[in-house]
C-alpha cells in the first residue's frame, strides 16, 4: 500500500537530512500542517453546542491566537476544522470550551489494488466467494438480497454508466439513490476540493469494484446484497487521496441521507482509535449506523499495523482471508503429454496482451547451467528464441532480467521466487522494453520449476482469459491483511472476508469487470452481509447483531489445534449463513480494557454469558484454544518483522466444561486464563479463543470469542528504534549542513542553522513531550516546547516515512503561560523528548539531545 505522507508539522520549519543512508525530505507524519479539528462540548447543532464554540473563538481572540474556520460540523460532531499554527496547540489544551483537538490528515485507499492498465472487456461471472462464506445460502435459502437497505459507500466514486448499477443515478428504481462528489478528479488531499453533484469515477477501478462487491447486479454477477440501495459519496479523486475534513463531511451527509450501513474507504495505517475519524465513527455507531472499515494492507509489517478508523473499539474492522478457489489468469503447462493448470499471481500490466498456444517454455539459465543459475542476471546460455523464459527473482533488478530475456529472443518472461513472500508485478521501463512479463506465486512457481526439471520438451499456453483456479494459500489469513491489535489493545481485525483476486465491476472504459486484491475488497463484503442481516427478520441490538457475525466466523488454524492469533485473524472467516441463523449468542470479545495483563502472576478471570434464542434446549461444551503468541520486537528490542512467535501457550480453566440452556434463557460460565508461562521481558501479545461448541445431540454452530492481552508493561515497550540504515537513532543533526552532531553544537537559529532531532518509532506512541533543560542543570525542566503537539503517532511503516524529524527553532514557553511563546535567551540547553506508549505511563522512554548552544547574532541597530 502506498500512503502519500508528505507533510510534517514541525514547530517552525522542516529538516533536510542528507546523511549517510538517510533520505532527504522525509518528515514522518501524515498530518496536515496547521490543520486541526477542534471538538466543542454540547450536542451537534444544539444552542448550547453553538454557544460553546463561540466561547472558544472568543478565548482564541483574547489570547491573540490567529485562526480560520474551514468547515463547521453540526450533525455528527460539534466541531470545526480550523487552520491554526501548531505551536498554539498547547495553549488550546487549557481552554475549557475545547473538548479535544485532533490533527487533520490525508488518507488513501488500500492500494494493493493497483488496477491493470490493460483494459480487456470481460463479462459478468458469479462471485466464487459466496460459495465459501454462506452468502450463496443466504441468497438461495433465506432469499435475502439487501432489498430496502441503504448502504453508503465513501470511495473514489463509481461509473454511473455501468450496467451492474442500472446505468442510472437517482432516477426511480435506480439502485443508486443518493450520492455526491465532494472532491472532483484532481483532489489530492491537500488542494481545494471541487465538488459536484454526481460521484462519477472513470479514472480508477477502485470505487466501482468495491460497490460491485456490495451490491452489483448484472446477469450472473451478484454482489453480496444485490438489491440494496446505494449512496455513493466520492471522497477521493483520481489520485485516490483524501483528507479528514472531507471524510467527516461525507459521513455527515451519509448520516443525513439515512444510510444504515457505511463502508469506510480510507485508512491510515498504524492508527489510533482516538483520531478524529474514529470520533465520527463512534458517533455514527451510537446513532445505530453500522460502520465497516478495512484493516489495511500492511500484513507484512508486524503488530499494530491496523489502519484507522478500523481501530475504533466499536466499528467492525475487516481483514482478508484465503478461500479454496478464486478466478485467476492462468498458464497451461504441458510436459510429458500431461497438462497442468497453474494460476498467475498478478494481472498483466504495462504491456500488450499475450496469446501463446503451445510455445516452448524453458528456464533462463546462464553460463554455469546449474539448477539455481536461472536468475537471468547475465546473458542466457540457453536457446530462448520464441520461448517463454522462466526466471527466479533476486540478485539483479527486473529491468536487467527482462533485457537479457528479450535479447535472447524470449517472447514472455515469467518470474518466480521460491520464498514465501509473494511477488508483485515485475517493474521495468515499459517504454523501452517490449517484452511482456508477469510473476507467479511461490507454490505455482515451485510446481512450474518441478515440471521443467523433469518434463521433456515442455510447452505452455497463455492467454488473457480467466478461470477458477485452486488457491494454494487456502485457510490462511491473507498475507497482506494488516495485523492488530489497535494500539490501545482492542482486538482488531474483528473478522476476515475474501479479499484476494476478487472479480467485480470496474468502469466500462476499463473493461467492465476485473480482479482486484486487498482488504478494500473484503470490507464491502461485510458491509453487504450486514445489509442482508438488516433485511432479515433477525432482531437484536446493534452490538448483538455484530456479535453474531463475529461469534459465528470460522477460525483459521496455523497448525492443528492452534488457531492464528486474534491479532491476525480476529475471529476468523465470516460465515454469513451461520450469523443469520444461529440461535445462540455470546459476547463479542474478551479484552482487557487497557490491553495490559498488568498482573502477570495471576489468572485473568472472565464470565461468559451464552443465550439460547431457540425453541429447544441446547447443551454446549466449553474449551479454550490458545493461539501462538507474538512479539513485535526481537529479543534485542528491535522491530521484529514478521512478528516473533513464542512456543508457549496460555493455560486455562473453565468453571464448567459443559452446560445446558433452556429456550429463552442465558447461562453463565467462567474461565480463568493463565498467562504465567510468559515472561514479561519477552513482550508477547498473547491470545486465544473461547470455543463453545454443541455437545452431541445439540444442533447448532460453534461460537467463539477471541481473547487478547499484552503480557508486558507499557513502560517496557521499546518505542524507539536504535538505528536506521546503520545510523544510530535518535540523533541530532544540523539542518543547514545535515551533519550529525554527536556531542554539542552551536546554532544561530537563523535561516537553516538550527538543530533537528531524528527518531524512528517502532511502536505506536500515545504522546511525545518536548521539553528543555539548561545544560548547567540537566535534571530540572526549564521550559516546554510542546506538551500535546505530538499525540497518537503511528509507528514507522515501510510504505510511509522511515523516521520523524523534529526541528527546533529555539523557542518555548514557561509552564504557566503556554500561549506566550518566547525566544529562549542565548545559552546552552538540552531538548528532552519523552515517549509514552499510553497516556498514563509513569516511566516514558526518553531521549536527551546533545548540548544545543544558542548564539543568535547581535542585531545591528
Ligand atoms: C462556522 O461557524 C461560525 C460561527 O460559529 C461562523 O462564523 C463561520 O462563518 C462558519 N464557517 C464556515 C466555514 O461555515
Ligand atoms: C458454487 O458451488 C456450486 C455447488 O457446488 C457450484 O455449482 C457453482 O459452480 C459454484 N460457483 C462458483 C462460482 O464456483
Ligand atoms: C496536491 O496538488 C497541489 C496542487 O496541484 C500540489 O501543490 C500538492 O503538492 C499536491 N499534494 C500532494 C500530496 O500530492
Ligand atoms: C525471493 O525474494 C526475496 C525478496 O527479494 C529474496 O530475499 C529471496 O532471496 C528470494 N528467493 C529466491 C530463492 O530468489
Ligand atoms: C530455492 O532457492 C534456493 C536458493 O537459490 C535453492 O537453494 C533451493 O533449492 C530452491 N528451492 C526450490 C524448491 O526450488
Ligand atoms: C517426464 O518423463 C521423464 C522421463 O520419462 C520422467 O523422468 C519425468 O519424471 C516425467 N516428468 C513428469 C513431470 O511427469
Ligand atoms: C524433445 O525434442 C527433441 C528435439 O526436438 C526430440 O529429439 C525429442 O525426442 C523430444 N523428446 C520428447 C520426450 O518428446
Ligand atoms: C488450458 O487447458 C484447459 C483444460 O484443458 C482448457 O480448457 C483451456 O482452453 C486451456 N487454455 C489455453 C490457453 O490453452
Ligand atoms: C470499503 O472500505 C474499504 C476499507 O476501508 C475500502 O478499501 C473500500 O474501498 C470500501 N468499499 C466501498 C464500496 O466503499
Ligand atoms: C467446532 O469445534 C469443535 C471442537 O473444537 C471442532 O472439532 C469442530 O471442527 C468445530 N467446527 C467447525 C465448523 O469449526
Ligand atoms: C491508564 O489509563 C487508562 C485509560 O485512560 C485507564 O483505564 C487505566 O486505569 C490507567 N492506568 C493507570 C495505572 O492509571
PDB file of N, CA and C and ligand atoms in Angstrom, residues 554 623 691 693 702, ligand 10:
ATOM      1  N   UNK A 554     -15.562 -18.523  11.111  1.00  0.00           N
ATOM      2  CA  UNK A 554     -14.843 -19.800  11.151  1.00  0.00           C
ATOM      3  C   UNK A 554     -13.366 -19.554  11.468  1.00  0.00           C
ATOM      4  N   UNK A 623     -14.350 -24.817  25.564  1.00  0.00           N
ATOM      5  CA  UNK A 623     -12.898 -25.073  25.524  1.00  0.00           C
ATOM      6  C   UNK A 623     -12.176 -23.766  25.219  1.00  0.00           C
ATOM      7  N   UNK A 691     -13.984 -21.366  22.702  1.00  0.00           N
ATOM      8  CA  UNK A 691     -14.809 -22.038  21.693  1.00  0.00           C
ATOM      9  C   UNK A 691     -15.925 -22.769  22.409  1.00  0.00           C
ATOM     10  N   UNK A 693     -18.935 -25.163  21.696  1.00  0.00           N
ATOM     11  CA  UNK A 693     -19.434 -25.961  20.576  1.00  0.00           C
ATOM     12  C   UNK A 693     -20.498 -26.939  21.034  1.00  0.00           C
ATOM     13  N   UNK A 702     -20.716 -23.649  16.185  1.00  0.00           N
ATOM     14  CA  UNK A 702     -19.686 -23.238  17.143  1.00  0.00           C
ATOM     15  C   UNK A 702     -19.761 -21.731  17.327  1.00  0.00           C
TER      16      UNK A 702
HETATM   17  C1  LIG B  10     -16.304 -26.774  16.338  1.00  0.00           C
HETATM   18  O1  LIG B  10     -15.448 -27.008  17.434  1.00  0.00           O
HETATM   19  C2  LIG B  10     -15.060 -28.365  17.557  1.00  0.00           C
HETATM   20  C3  LIG B  10     -14.242 -28.520  18.825  1.00  0.00           C
HETATM   21  O2  LIG B  10     -13.063 -27.777  18.756  1.00  0.00           O
HETATM   22  C4  LIG B  10     -14.243 -28.752  16.329  1.00  0.00           C
HETATM   23  O3  LIG B  10     -13.914 -30.115  16.415  1.00  0.00           O
HETATM   24  C5  LIG B  10     -15.073 -28.517  15.087  1.00  0.00           C
HETATM   25  O4  LIG B  10     -14.287 -28.752  13.953  1.00  0.00           O
HETATM   26  C6  LIG B  10     -15.559 -27.084  15.054  1.00  0.00           C
HETATM   27  N1  LIG B  10     -16.444 -26.927  13.912  1.00  0.00           N
HETATM   28  C7  LIG B  10     -16.217 -26.004  12.986  1.00  0.00           C
HETATM   29  C8  LIG B  10     -17.202 -25.943  11.883  1.00  0.00           C
HETATM   30  O5  LIG B  10     -15.255 -25.247  13.015  1.00  0.00           O
END
